[in-house]
Amino acid sequence: MSNRFFRMTLLGLAAMVALTASAQGLRPSSGAGTGLTGNIPVRTSDAQRQADYIVAVVNSEPITNNEVRARVLRTVQQMAQQGTQVTEADQAAVMRQVLDRLILEKAQLQLAAETGLKVDDAAVDAAELNVARQNQLDVPELRRRMVQDGMVPTQFREELRNQLILNRLRDREIDARQRISDAEVDQYLRDQQANTDPSALELNLAMVLVAVPENATPEQVATLQAKAESLRAQAVAGADFAALARNASDAPDHARGGAMGMRPADRYPDIFVEATRGLETGGVSAVVRSGAGFHILKVLDKRQGGMATTVTQQHARHILLRTGPRLTEAAAVERLNDFKRRIQNGQADFAQLAKESSVDSSAAQGGDLGWSSPGQFVPEFEETLDKLAPGQISDPLVSRFGVHLVQLLERREAAVTPKEQREIARGIVREKKLDEAYARWLEQVRSRAYVEFREPPQ
């Protein structure tokens, strides 16, 4: 089974605060002429709604002051829950970052609408259920708590829908178009083999990025550098680095707490490796300047390694229903939920249902995907498997290819064969190329959008 069948959308608690696909990694504007005024509100009141006005227009679609302030409010609440207080000096910067993210989000959603990309209610229902379960709640309780916190459940569902659209847009525009050649895999493996030093370094770094806009004035650069130094001081003093990244970083991985994952040192920029060379696990680097801005790095893990010699393998099977004019997503989800209930009640057999209903090539084998190693499937699907216990069946998962029901059969530690090493290497090369392509594509989307900032009414 190839990667193309598994691009799953998994939404966690971070989705309750901000959309993970928004404005990630782009340089923010300087904030001049954004039309944002006033302190960050404690709660969006009726008076504030009545005083609403347009702060920016993206192509022909407006962004309102209340829209920005509502998103800022949730960001500030999350920061407070993580023990980080937003000072008065930070308020304008938070508002500018949120506005920048909303601008890019609008531009991407407009592109999706122009090309007919939609997400139906069944996919939103599944995403909302996933958020509730990750917080050990049911959906009614999740909605009740959101109301208590001043959030509107219908607006939250709309943001979930937008998140799903943005993820599927990336699938279509970036992920599905990336091809990894055998020559690229061969080169990566040669590079690994050429490193005969037994102390080859592997790093897992987390990053907070304070982006610097193009053509920034010296005064703007100095302000942003001071912000980066302040964030570093908080990290050194013991603040939760993941919370700092989620709430203050402009990097693509900010929603994951800035963690970039365990990888060979040569897959990090040289300035990152140099900045962390003398640090032990848990150490925080000095502020590092690059073309993108100012970086603060934390060493989450550091070890000597190279290509893995053993891996955790997973044996899974699935049922895939393709959606279309004859089968809507809602109907597919309902059907697979019925399959799951029947299997769990002993009224049906997973393999037999797969043979009868699945439209995947694995149907003849009862949906059996065989043993898979890390990197064989896309990260989202592997994350789903990682959360299952042997024998456990997932909830229906909606992808751009249809709706899936997945069961983890067993898990084992195994030595890596040469073929599996190639698959792991292919996954590493693919991930690097995807990150680079996505960053370039986001820049292009933003540059093509016409953005007009509006001044607040006098």
C-alpha positions as a Markdown table, in Angstrom:
| # | Residue | x | y | z |
|---|---|---|---|---|
| 1 | Met | 0.0 | 0.0 | 0.0 |
| 2 | Ser | 1.5 | 3.3 | -1.1 |
| 3 | Asn | 1.5 | 6.7 | 0.7 |
| 4 | Arg | -1.1 | 8.0 | -1.7 |
| 5 | Phe | -3.9 | 6.2 | 0.0 |
| 6 | Phe | -3.2 | 7.6 | 3.4 |
| 7 | Arg | -3.4 | 11.3 | 4.0 |
| 8 | Met | -5.4 | 11.4 | 7.2 |
| 9 | Thr | -6.6 | 14.5 | 8.9 |
| 10 | Leu | -6.0 | 14.3 | 12.7 |
| 11 | Leu | -7.1 | 17.3 | 14.8 |
| 12 | Gly | -6.1 | 17.7 | 18.4 |
| 13 | Leu | -6.5 | 20.2 | 21.1 |
| 14 | Ala | -4.3 | 22.7 | 19.2 |
| 15 | Ala | -7.2 | 23.0 | 16.7 |
| 16 | Met | -9.2 | 24.6 | 19.5 |
| 17 | Val | -6.8 | 27.5 | 19.6 |
| 18 | Ala | -5.7 | 28.2 | 16.1 |
| 19 | Leu | -5.6 | 26.5 | 12.7 |
| 20 | Thr | -2.3 | 24.7 | 12.3 |
| 21 | Ala | -2.3 | 25.3 | 8.5 |
| 22 | Ser | -2.5 | 29.1 | 8.8 |
| 23 | Ala | 0.3 | 31.5 | 7.9 |
| 24 | Gln | 3.0 | 29.1 | 9.0 |
| 25 | Gly | 6.5 | 30.0 | 8.3 |
| 26 | Leu | 5.7 | 33.3 | 6.5 |
| 27 | Arg | 7.2 | 36.6 | 7.4 |
| 28 | Pro | 4.7 | 38.8 | 9.1 |
| 29 | Ser | 4.0 | 42.3 | 8.0 |
| 30 | Ser | 5.4 | 45.2 | 10.0 |
| 31 | Gly | 1.9 | 46.0 | 11.2 |
| 32 | Ala | 1.9 | 49.5 | 9.8 |
| 33 | Gly | -1.6 | 50.4 | 8.6 |
| 34 | Thr | -3.3 | 47.3 | 9.8 |
| 35 | Gly | -6.1 | 49.1 | 11.4 |
| 36 | Leu | -5.9 | 47.2 | 14.7 |
| 37 | Thr | -6.4 | 49.2 | 17.8 |
| 38 | Gly | -7.1 | 48.8 | 21.5 |
| 39 | Asn | -6.1 | 46.2 | 24.1 |
| 40 | Ile | -6.8 | 42.5 | 23.8 |
| 41 | Pro | -10.3 | 41.9 | 25.1 |
| 42 | Val | -11.2 | 39.5 | 27.9 |
| 43 | Arg | -14.3 | 38.4 | 26.0 |
| 44 | Thr | -16.1 | 39.5 | 22.8 |
| 45 | Ser | -19.0 | 41.6 | 24.1 |
| 46 | Asp | -22.1 | 42.9 | 22.3 |
| 47 | Ala | -20.6 | 46.4 | 22.4 |
| 48 | Gln | -17.5 | 45.2 | 20.6 |
| 49 | Arg | -19.6 | 43.4 | 18.0 |
| 50 | Gln | -21.6 | 46.6 | 17.3 |
| 51 | Ala | -18.4 | 48.5 | 16.9 |
| 52 | Asp | -17.0 | 46.0 | 14.3 |
| 53 | Tyr | -15.2 | 47.3 | 11.2 |
| 54 | Ile | -13.0 | 45.9 | 8.4 |
| 55 | Val | -9.3 | 45.9 | 9.1 |
| 56 | Ala | -8.2 | 44.2 | 5.9 |
| 57 | Val | -9.5 | 42.9 | 2.6 |
| 58 | Val | -8.0 | 39.8 | 1.0 |
| 59 | Asn | -8.8 | 40.0 | -2.7 |
| 60 | Ser | -12.6 | 40.7 | -2.2 |
| 61 | Glu | -13.1 | 39.1 | 1.2 |
| 62 | Pro | -13.0 | 41.3 | 4.3 |
| 63 | Ile | -11.3 | 40.5 | 7.7 |
| 64 | Thr | -13.1 | 42.2 | 10.5 |
| 65 | Asn | -11.7 | 43.7 | 13.7 |
| 66 | Asn | -13.9 | 41.3 | 15.8 |
| 67 | Glu | -12.7 | 38.3 | 13.8 |
| 68 | Val | -9.1 | 39.2 | 14.6 |
| 69 | Arg | -9.9 | 39.9 | 18.3 |
| 70 | Ala | -11.8 | 36.7 | 18.7 |
| 71 | Arg | -8.8 | 34.7 | 17.4 |
| 72 | Val | -6.4 | 36.8 | 19.6 |
| 73 | Leu | -8.6 | 36.1 | 22.6 |
| 74 | Arg | -8.3 | 32.3 | 22.2 |
| 75 | Thr | -4.6 | 32.6 | 21.7 |
| 76 | Val | -4.1 | 34.7 | 24.8 |
| 77 | Gln | -6.3 | 32.3 | 26.8 |
| 78 | Gln | -4.2 | 29.4 | 25.7 |
| 79 | Met | -1.0 | 31.2 | 26.6 |
| 80 | Ala | -2.5 | 32.0 | 30.0 |
| 81 | Gln | -3.3 | 28.3 | 30.5 |
| 82 | Gln | 0.3 | 27.5 | 29.7 |
| 83 | Gly | 1.5 | 30.1 | 32.3 |
| 84 | Thr | 2.6 | 32.7 | 29.8 |
| 85 | Gln | 1.0 | 36.2 | 30.3 |
| 86 | Val | 0.8 | 38.6 | 27.4 |
| 87 | Thr | 2.1 | 42.0 | 28.5 |
| 88 | Glu | 0.7 | 45.3 | 27.1 |
| 89 | Ala | 3.9 | 45.6 | 25.0 |
| 90 | Asp | 3.2 | 42.2 | 23.4 |
| 91 | Gln | -0.4 | 42.9 | 22.5 |
| 92 | Ala | 0.2 | 44.7 | 19.2 |
| 93 | Ala | 2.6 | 42.0 | 18.1 |
| 94 | Val | 0.1 | 39.2 | 18.9 |
| 95 | Met | -2.6 | 41.1 | 16.9 |
| 96 | Arg | -0.3 | 41.5 | 13.9 |
| 97 | Gln | 0.7 | 37.8 | 13.9 |
| 98 | Val | -3.0 | 36.8 | 14.1 |
| 99 | Leu | -3.9 | 39.1 | 11.3 |
| 100 | Asp | -1.1 | 37.8 | 9.1 |
| 101 | Arg | -2.3 | 34.2 | 9.7 |
| 102 | Leu | -5.9 | 35.1 | 8.9 |
| 103 | Ile | -4.7 | 36.8 | 5.6 |
| 104 | Leu | -2.9 | 33.7 | 4.4 |
| 105 | Glu | -5.8 | 31.5 | 5.6 |
| 106 | Lys | -8.3 | 33.5 | 3.6 |
| 107 | Ala | -6.1 | 33.4 | 0.5 |
| 108 | Gln | -5.8 | 29.6 | 0.7 |
| 109 | Leu | -9.5 | 29.1 | 1.4 |
| 110 | Gln | -10.3 | 31.3 | -1.6 |
| 111 | Leu | -8.1 | 29.1 | -3.8 |
| 112 | Ala | -9.8 | 26.0 | -2.5 |
| 113 | Ala | -13.3 | 27.5 | -3.2 |
| 114 | Glu | -12.2 | 28.5 | -6.8 |
| 115 | Thr | -11.1 | 25.0 | -7.5 |
| 116 | Gly | -14.2 | 23.3 | -6.0 |
| 117 | Leu | -12.6 | 21.8 | -2.9 |
| 118 | Lys | -15.2 | 21.2 | -0.2 |
| 119 | Val | -15.6 | 19.3 | 3.1 |
| 120 | Asp | -19.0 | 18.0 | 4.1 |
| 121 | Asp | -20.5 | 17.8 | 7.6 |
| 122 | Ala | -19.6 | 14.2 | 8.1 |
| 123 | Ala | -15.9 | 15.1 | 8.0 |
| 124 | Val | -16.4 | 18.0 | 10.4 |
| 125 | Asp | -18.4 | 15.7 | 12.7 |
| 126 | Ala | -15.5 | 13.3 | 12.8 |
| 127 | Ala | -13.0 | 16.1 | 13.5 |
| 128 | Glu | -15.1 | 17.5 | 16.3 |
| 129 | Leu | -15.4 | 14.0 | 17.8 |
| 130 | Asn | -11.6 | 13.5 | 17.6 |
| 131 | Val | -11.0 | 16.8 | 19.5 |
| 132 | Ala | -13.5 | 15.8 | 22.2 |
| 133 | Arg | -11.9 | 12.4 | 22.6 |
| 134 | Gln | -8.4 | 13.8 | 22.9 |
| 135 | Asn | -9.7 | 15.9 | 25.7 |
| 136 | Gln | -11.5 | 12.9 | 27.3 |
| 137 | Leu | -15.0 | 14.4 | 26.6 |
| 138 | Asp | -18.0 | 13.7 | 24.5 |
| 139 | Val | -19.1 | 16.3 | 22.0 |
| 140 | Pro | -22.0 | 17.8 | 24.0 |
| 141 | Glu | -19.6 | 18.3 | 27.0 |
| 142 | Leu | -17.0 | 19.8 | 24.6 |
| 143 | Arg | -19.5 | 22.3 | 23.3 |
| 144 | Arg | -20.8 | 23.2 | 26.8 |
| 145 | Arg | -17.2 | 24.0 | 27.9 |
| 146 | Met | -16.6 | 26.0 | 24.8 |
| 147 | Val | -19.7 | 28.1 | 25.6 |
| 148 | Gln | -18.4 | 28.6 | 29.2 |
| 149 | Asp | -15.1 | 29.9 | 27.8 |
| 150 | Gly | -16.9 | 32.4 | 25.5 |
| 151 | Met | -16.5 | 30.4 | 22.3 |
| 152 | Val | -19.3 | 29.7 | 19.8 |
| 153 | Pro | -19.6 | 26.0 | 18.9 |
| 154 | Thr | -20.8 | 26.8 | 15.3 |
| 155 | Gln | -17.8 | 29.0 | 14.8 |
| 156 | Phe | -15.5 | 26.3 | 16.1 |
| 157 | Arg | -17.0 | 23.8 | 13.7 |
| 158 | Glu | -16.4 | 26.3 | 10.9 |
| 159 | Glu | -12.8 | 26.6 | 11.8 |
| 160 | Leu | -12.5 | 22.8 | 11.9 |
| 161 | Arg | -14.0 | 22.7 | 8.4 |
| 162 | Asn | -11.5 | 25.3 | 7.3 |
| 163 | Gln | -8.7 | 23.3 | 8.8 |
| 164 | Leu | -9.8 | 20.2 | 6.9 |
| 165 | Ile | -10.0 | 22.2 | 3.6 |
| 166 | Leu | -6.5 | 23.6 | 4.2 |
| 167 | Asn | -5.1 | 20.2 | 4.8 |
| 168 | Arg | -6.7 | 18.8 | 1.7 |
| 169 | Leu | -5.5 | 21.7 | -0.3 |
| 170 | Arg | -2.0 | 21.0 | 0.8 |
| 171 | Asp | -2.5 | 17.3 | -0.1 |
| 172 | Arg | -3.6 | 18.3 | -3.6 |
| 173 | Glu | -1.2 | 21.1 | -4.3 |
| 174 | Ile | 1.9 | 19.8 | -2.6 |
| 175 | Asp | 1.9 | 16.3 | -1.3 |
| 176 | Ala | 0.4 | 14.5 | -4.2 |
| 177 | Arg | 2.8 | 16.2 | -6.6 |
| 178 | Gln | 6.0 | 15.2 | -4.9 |
| 179 | Arg | 7.9 | 12.4 | -6.4 |
| 180 | Ile | 11.1 | 10.9 | -4.9 |
| 181 | Ser | 13.4 | 9.4 | -7.4 |
| 182 | Asp | 15.6 | 6.4 | -6.7 |
| 183 | Ala | 18.6 | 8.6 | -7.4 |
| 184 | Glu | 17.7 | 10.8 | -4.5 |
| 185 | Val | 17.3 | 7.9 | -2.2 |
| 186 | Asp | 20.7 | 6.5 | -3.4 |
| 187 | Gln | 22.4 | 9.8 | -2.8 |
| 188 | Tyr | 21.0 | 10.0 | 0.8 |
| 189 | Leu | 22.1 | 6.4 | 1.5 |
| 190 | Arg | 25.6 | 7.2 | 0.1 |
| 191 | Asp | 25.8 | 10.2 | 2.3 |
| 192 | Gln | 25.0 | 8.1 | 5.3 |
| 193 | Gln | 27.5 | 5.4 | 4.4 |
| 194 | Ala | 30.2 | 7.9 | 3.7 |
| 195 | Asn | 29.9 | 9.0 | 7.3 |
| 196 | Thr | 32.0 | 6.3 | 8.9 |
| 197 | Asp | 32.3 | 8.2 | 12.2 |
| 198 | Pro | 30.7 | 6.1 | 14.8 |
| 199 | Ser | 29.7 | 9.3 | 16.7 |
| 200 | Ala | 27.4 | 10.5 | 13.9 |
| 201 | Leu | 25.1 | 12.9 | 15.5 |
| 202 | Glu | 21.3 | 12.8 | 15.6 |
| 203 | Leu | 19.3 | 15.7 | 17.0 |
| 204 | Asn | 15.7 | 16.5 | 18.0 |
| 205 | Leu | 15.4 | 20.2 | 18.2 |
| 206 | Ala | 12.5 | 22.5 | 19.0 |
| 207 | Met | 12.4 | 26.0 | 17.6 |
| 208 | Val | 10.8 | 29.4 | 18.2 |
| 209 | Leu | 11.0 | 31.6 | 15.1 |
| 210 | Val | 10.5 | 35.4 | 15.3 |
| 211 | Ala | 10.2 | 36.2 | 11.6 |
| 212 | Val | 11.7 | 39.3 | 10.1 |
| 213 | Pro | 9.7 | 40.8 | 7.2 |
| 214 | Glu | 11.5 | 41.6 | 3.9 |
| 215 | Asn | 12.8 | 45.1 | 3.7 |
| 216 | Ala | 12.4 | 45.6 | 7.4 |
| 217 | Thr | 13.8 | 48.8 | 8.8 |
| 218 | Pro | 16.7 | 48.7 | 11.3 |
| 219 | Glu | 14.2 | 49.8 | 14.0 |
| 220 | Gln | 11.9 | 46.9 | 13.1 |
| 221 | Val | 14.8 | 44.4 | 13.2 |
| 222 | Ala | 15.9 | 45.7 | 16.6 |
| 223 | Thr | 12.3 | 45.3 | 18.0 |
| 224 | Leu | 12.0 | 41.8 | 16.7 |
| 225 | Gln | 15.5 | 40.9 | 18.0 |
| 226 | Ala | 14.5 | 42.2 | 21.4 |
| 227 | Lys | 11.3 | 40.0 | 21.3 |
| 228 | Ala | 13.5 | 37.0 | 20.5 |
| 229 | Glu | 15.8 | 37.7 | 23.3 |
| 230 | Ser | 12.8 | 38.0 | 25.7 |
| 231 | Leu | 11.5 | 34.7 | 24.5 |
| 232 | Arg | 14.9 | 33.1 | 25.0 |
| 233 | Ala | 15.1 | 34.5 | 28.5 |
| 234 | Gln | 11.7 | 33.0 | 29.4 |
| 235 | Ala | 12.9 | 29.6 | 28.0 |
| 236 | Val | 16.2 | 29.7 | 30.0 |
| 237 | Ala | 14.2 | 30.7 | 33.1 |
| 238 | Gly | 12.2 | 27.5 | 32.8 |
| 239 | Ala | 9.1 | 28.5 | 30.8 |
| 240 | Asp | 7.4 | 25.7 | 28.8 |
| 241 | Phe | 9.2 | 25.8 | 25.5 |
| 242 | Ala | 6.4 | 24.1 | 23.7 |
| 243 | Ala | 3.9 | 26.7 | 24.9 |
| 244 | Leu | 6.3 | 29.5 | 23.8 |
| 245 | Ala | 6.5 | 27.9 | 20.3 |
| 246 | Arg | 2.7 | 27.4 | 20.0 |
| 247 | Asn | 1.9 | 30.9 | 21.0 |
| 248 | Ala | 4.8 | 33.0 | 19.7 |
| 249 | Ser | 6.6 | 31.2 | 16.9 |
| 250 | Asp | 6.1 | 32.0 | 13.2 |
| 251 | Ala | 7.5 | 28.6 | 12.2 |
| 252 | Pro | 5.5 | 26.0 | 10.4 |
| 253 | Asp | 5.7 | 23.6 | 13.3 |
| 254 | His | 4.5 | 26.0 | 16.0 |
| 255 | Ala | 1.3 | 24.0 | 16.6 |
| 256 | Arg | 3.4 | 21.0 | 17.6 |
| 257 | Gly | 5.3 | 23.0 | 20.1 |
| 258 | Gly | 8.1 | 23.7 | 17.7 |
| 259 | Ala | 9.5 | 20.1 | 17.8 |
| 260 | Met | 11.2 | 19.2 | 14.5 |
| 261 | Gly | 11.8 | 15.6 | 15.2 |
| 262 | Met | 14.8 | 13.3 | 15.6 |
| 263 | Arg | 16.9 | 13.4 | 12.5 |
| 264 | Pro | 20.5 | 13.3 | 11.4 |
| 265 | Ala | 22.3 | 16.5 | 12.1 |
| 266 | Asp | 23.0 | 17.0 | 8.4 |
| 267 | Arg | 19.2 | 17.4 | 7.9 |
| 268 | Tyr | 19.3 | 20.6 | 10.0 |
| 269 | Pro | 20.7 | 23.9 | 8.8 |
| 270 | Asp | 24.3 | 24.3 | 9.6 |
| 271 | Ile | 23.6 | 27.3 | 11.8 |
| 272 | Phe | 21.3 | 25.2 | 14.0 |
| 273 | Val | 23.9 | 22.5 | 14.4 |
| 274 | Glu | 26.6 | 25.0 | 15.3 |
| 275 | Ala | 24.3 | 26.8 | 17.8 |
| 276 | Thr | 23.5 | 23.6 | 19.7 |
| 277 | Arg | 26.8 | 21.8 | 19.4 |
| 278 | Gly | 27.9 | 22.5 | 22.9 |
| 279 | Leu | 24.4 | 22.0 | 24.5 |
| 280 | Glu | 23.2 | 19.0 | 26.4 |
| 281 | Thr | 19.6 | 17.7 | 26.2 |
| 282 | Gly | 17.4 | 20.4 | 27.6 |
| 283 | Gly | 19.7 | 23.2 | 26.7 |
| 284 | Val | 18.6 | 26.4 | 25.0 |
| 285 | Ser | 20.7 | 28.1 | 22.4 |
| 286 | Ala | 21.5 | 31.8 | 22.0 |
| 287 | Val | 19.4 | 33.7 | 19.5 |
| 288 | Val | 20.4 | 32.8 | 16.0 |
| 289 | Arg | 19.8 | 35.0 | 13.0 |
| 290 | Ser | 19.0 | 33.6 | 9.5 |
| 291 | Gly | 17.4 | 35.0 | 6.4 |
| 292 | Ala | 14.0 | 34.1 | 7.8 |
| 293 | Gly | 14.5 | 35.8 | 11.2 |
| 294 | Phe | 15.6 | 35.1 | 14.7 |
| 295 | His | 15.6 | 31.5 | 16.0 |
| 296 | Ile | 15.7 | 30.2 | 19.6 |
| 297 | Leu | 16.5 | 26.4 | 19.7 |
| 298 | Lys | 16.1 | 23.8 | 22.4 |
| 299 | Val | 17.8 | 20.4 | 22.4 |
| 300 | Leu | 15.0 | 17.9 | 23.1 |
| 301 | Asp | 17.2 | 14.9 | 22.4 |
| 302 | Lys | 20.7 | 14.3 | 21.2 |
| 303 | Arg | 22.3 | 11.0 | 20.4 |
| 304 | Gln | 24.9 | 9.3 | 18.3 |
| 305 | Gly | 23.5 | 7.3 | 15.5 |
| 306 | Gly | 23.1 | 6.9 | 11.7 |
| 307 | Met | 20.6 | 4.8 | 9.9 |
| 308 | Ala | 18.4 | 2.8 | 12.2 |
| 309 | Thr | 19.2 | -0.9 | 12.7 |
| 310 | Thr | 15.9 | -1.8 | 14.4 |
| 311 | Val | 12.4 | -0.4 | 14.0 |
| 312 | Thr | 8.9 | -0.8 | 15.5 |
| 313 | Gln | 6.8 | -2.4 | 12.8 |
| 314 | Gln | 3.0 | -2.4 | 12.7 |
| 315 | His | 0.6 | -4.9 | 11.1 |
| 316 | Ala | -2.7 | -3.3 | 10.1 |
| 317 | Arg | -5.7 | -3.8 | 7.9 |
| 318 | His | -8.3 | -1.4 | 6.6 |
| 319 | Ile | -11.6 | -0.9 | 4.7 |
| 320 | Leu | -11.7 | 1.9 | 2.2 |
| 321 | Leu | -15.0 | 3.3 | 0.8 |
| 322 | Arg | -14.6 | 5.8 | -2.0 |
| 323 | Thr | -17.0 | 8.8 | -2.0 |
| 324 | Gly | -18.8 | 10.3 | -5.0 |
| 325 | Pro | -22.2 | 10.9 | -6.5 |
| 326 | Arg | -23.4 | 7.5 | -5.3 |
| 327 | Leu | -21.9 | 7.6 | -1.8 |
| 328 | Thr | -21.5 | 10.8 | 0.2 |
| 329 | Glu | -18.9 | 11.2 | 3.0 |
| 330 | Ala | -21.7 | 11.2 | 5.5 |
| 331 | Ala | -23.1 | 8.0 | 4.2 |
| 332 | Ala | -19.6 | 6.4 | 4.1 |
| 333 | Val | -18.9 | 7.4 | 7.7 |
| 334 | Glu | -22.3 | 6.0 | 8.8 |
| 335 | Arg | -21.7 | 2.8 | 7.0 |
| 336 | Leu | -18.2 | 2.3 | 8.5 |
| 337 | Asn | -19.5 | 3.2 | 12.0 |
| 338 | Asp | -22.1 | 0.4 | 11.5 |
| 339 | Phe | -19.3 | -2.0 | 10.4 |
| 340 | Lys | -17.3 | -1.1 | 13.5 |
| 341 | Arg | -20.3 | -1.8 | 15.8 |
| 342 | Arg | -21.0 | -5.1 | 14.1 |
| 343 | Ile | -17.4 | -6.2 | 14.3 |
| 344 | Gln | -17.1 | -5.2 | 18.0 |
| 345 | Asn | -20.4 | -7.0 | 18.8 |
| 346 | Gly | -19.2 | -10.2 | 17.1 |
| 347 | Gln | -21.8 | -9.9 | 14.4 |
| 348 | Ala | -19.4 | -9.5 | 11.5 |
| 349 | Asp | -15.8 | -10.3 | 10.5 |
| 350 | Phe | -13.4 | -7.4 | 9.6 |
| 351 | Ala | -11.7 | -9.4 | 6.8 |
| 352 | Gln | -15.0 | -10.5 | 5.3 |
| 353 | Leu | -16.4 | -7.0 | 5.3 |
| 354 | Ala | -13.2 | -5.8 | 3.6 |
| 355 | Lys | -13.5 | -8.4 | 0.9 |
| 356 | Glu | -17.1 | -7.5 | 0.3 |
| 357 | Ser | -16.9 | -3.7 | 0.6 |
| 358 | Ser | -13.4 | -2.2 | 0.4 |
| 359 | Val | -12.4 | -0.6 | -2.9 |
| 360 | Asp | -8.7 | -0.9 | -2.1 |
| 361 | Ser | -6.3 | -3.4 | -3.7 |
| 362 | Ser | -5.9 | -5.0 | -0.3 |
| 363 | Ala | -9.6 | -6.1 | -0.3 |
| 364 | Ala | -8.7 | -9.6 | -1.6 |
| 365 | Gln | -6.5 | -10.1 | 1.4 |
| 366 | Gly | -9.3 | -9.0 | 3.8 |
| 367 | Gly | -7.8 | -5.4 | 3.9 |
| 368 | Asp | -4.5 | -6.7 | 5.2 |
| 369 | Leu | -1.7 | -4.2 | 4.6 |
| 370 | Gly | 1.1 | -6.4 | 5.9 |
| 371 | Trp | 3.9 | -5.3 | 8.2 |
| 372 | Ser | 4.8 | -1.6 | 7.8 |
| 373 | Ser | 7.9 | 0.2 | 9.0 |
| 374 | Pro | 8.2 | 3.9 | 9.9 |
| 375 | Gly | 8.1 | 6.1 | 6.8 |
| 376 | Gln | 6.2 | 3.6 | 4.7 |
| 377 | Phe | 2.9 | 5.5 | 5.2 |
| 378 | Val | 2.4 | 9.3 | 5.6 |
| 379 | Pro | 3.0 | 10.6 | 9.2 |
| 380 | Glu | -0.7 | 11.1 | 9.8 |
| 381 | Phe | -1.6 | 7.5 | 9.2 |
| 382 | Glu | 1.3 | 6.3 | 11.3 |
| 383 | Glu | 0.2 | 8.6 | 14.1 |
| 384 | Thr | -3.3 | 6.9 | 13.9 |
| 385 | Leu | -1.7 | 3.5 | 14.2 |
| 386 | Asp | 0.5 | 4.6 | 17.0 |
| 387 | Lys | -2.5 | 5.5 | 19.1 |
| 388 | Leu | -4.2 | 2.1 | 18.6 |
| 389 | Ala | -3.7 | -0.9 | 20.9 |
| 390 | Pro | -3.3 | -4.3 | 19.1 |
| 391 | Gly | -6.8 | -5.4 | 18.1 |
| 392 | Gln | -8.3 | -1.9 | 18.4 |
| 393 | Ile | -10.3 | -0.3 | 15.5 |
| 394 | Ser | -10.2 | 3.4 | 14.7 |
| 395 | Asp | -13.1 | 5.6 | 14.1 |
| 396 | Pro | -13.8 | 6.3 | 10.4 |
| 397 | Leu | -11.1 | 8.5 | 8.9 |
| 398 | Val | -11.8 | 10.8 | 6.1 |
| 399 | Ser | -9.1 | 11.4 | 3.4 |
| 400 | Arg | -9.2 | 12.8 | -0.1 |
| 401 | Phe | -9.5 | 9.3 | -1.4 |
| 402 | Gly | -12.5 | 8.3 | 0.7 |
| 403 | Val | -13.3 | 7.0 | 4.2 |
| 404 | His | -11.2 | 4.4 | 6.0 |
| 405 | Leu | -11.8 | 2.0 | 8.9 |
| 406 | Val | -8.4 | 0.9 | 10.3 |
| 407 | Gln | -7.5 | -1.9 | 12.7 |
| 408 | Leu | -4.1 | -2.5 | 14.3 |
| 409 | Leu | -3.5 | -6.2 | 14.4 |
| 410 | Glu | 0.0 | -6.4 | 16.1 |
| 411 | Arg | 3.2 | -4.6 | 16.7 |
| 412 | Arg | 6.8 | -5.8 | 16.9 |
| 413 | Glu | 10.5 | -4.8 | 17.0 |
| 414 | Ala | 12.4 | -5.9 | 13.9 |
| 415 | Ala | 15.8 | -5.6 | 12.3 |
| 416 | Val | 15.9 | -3.2 | 9.4 |
| 417 | Thr | 16.4 | -5.0 | 6.0 |
| 418 | Pro | 18.2 | -3.2 | 3.1 |
| 419 | Lys | 14.8 | -2.7 | 1.4 |
| 420 | Glu | 13.3 | -1.2 | 4.6 |
| 421 | Gln | 16.3 | 1.1 | 5.0 |
| 422 | Arg | 15.5 | 2.4 | 1.5 |
| 423 | Glu | 11.9 | 3.0 | 2.5 |
| 424 | Ile | 13.0 | 4.8 | 5.6 |
| 425 | Ala | 15.4 | 6.9 | 3.6 |
| 426 | Arg | 12.7 | 7.6 | 1.0 |
| 427 | Gly | 10.4 | 8.9 | 3.8 |
| 428 | Ile | 13.2 | 11.1 | 5.2 |
| 429 | Val | 13.9 | 12.6 | 1.8 |
| 430 | Arg | 10.2 | 13.0 | 1.0 |
| 431 | Glu | 9.6 | 14.8 | 4.3 |
| 432 | Lys | 12.4 | 17.3 | 3.7 |
| 433 | Lys | 11.2 | 18.0 | 0.1 |
| 434 | Leu | 7.6 | 18.4 | 1.3 |
| 435 | Asp | 8.6 | 21.0 | 3.9 |
| 436 | Glu | 10.6 | 23.0 | 1.4 |
| 437 | Ala | 7.9 | 22.8 | -1.2 |
| 438 | Tyr | 5.1 | 23.8 | 1.2 |
| 439 | Ala | 7.0 | 26.8 | 2.4 |
| 440 | Arg | 7.6 | 28.0 | -1.2 |
| 441 | Trp | 4.0 | 27.4 | -2.1 |
| 442 | Leu | 2.7 | 29.4 | 0.9 |
| 443 | Glu | 4.9 | 32.3 | -0.1 |
| 444 | Gln | 3.5 | 32.2 | -3.6 |
| 445 | Val | -0.1 | 32.1 | -2.4 |
| 446 | Arg | 0.5 | 35.1 | -0.2 |
| 447 | Ser | 2.3 | 37.1 | -2.9 |
| 448 | Arg | -0.5 | 36.5 | -5.4 |
| 449 | Ala | -3.2 | 37.7 | -3.0 |
| 450 | Tyr | -4.2 | 41.4 | -3.1 |
| 451 | Val | -4.3 | 42.6 | 0.4 |
| 452 | Glu | -5.6 | 46.1 | 1.4 |
| 453 | Phe | -5.3 | 47.2 | 5.0 |
| 454 | Arg | -8.0 | 49.5 | 6.3 |
| 455 | Glu | -7.7 | 52.2 | 9.0 |
| 456 | Pro | -10.2 | 52.1 | 11.9 |
| 457 | Pro | -13.1 | 54.5 | 11.7 |
| 458 | Gln | -12.6 | 57.8 | 13.4 |
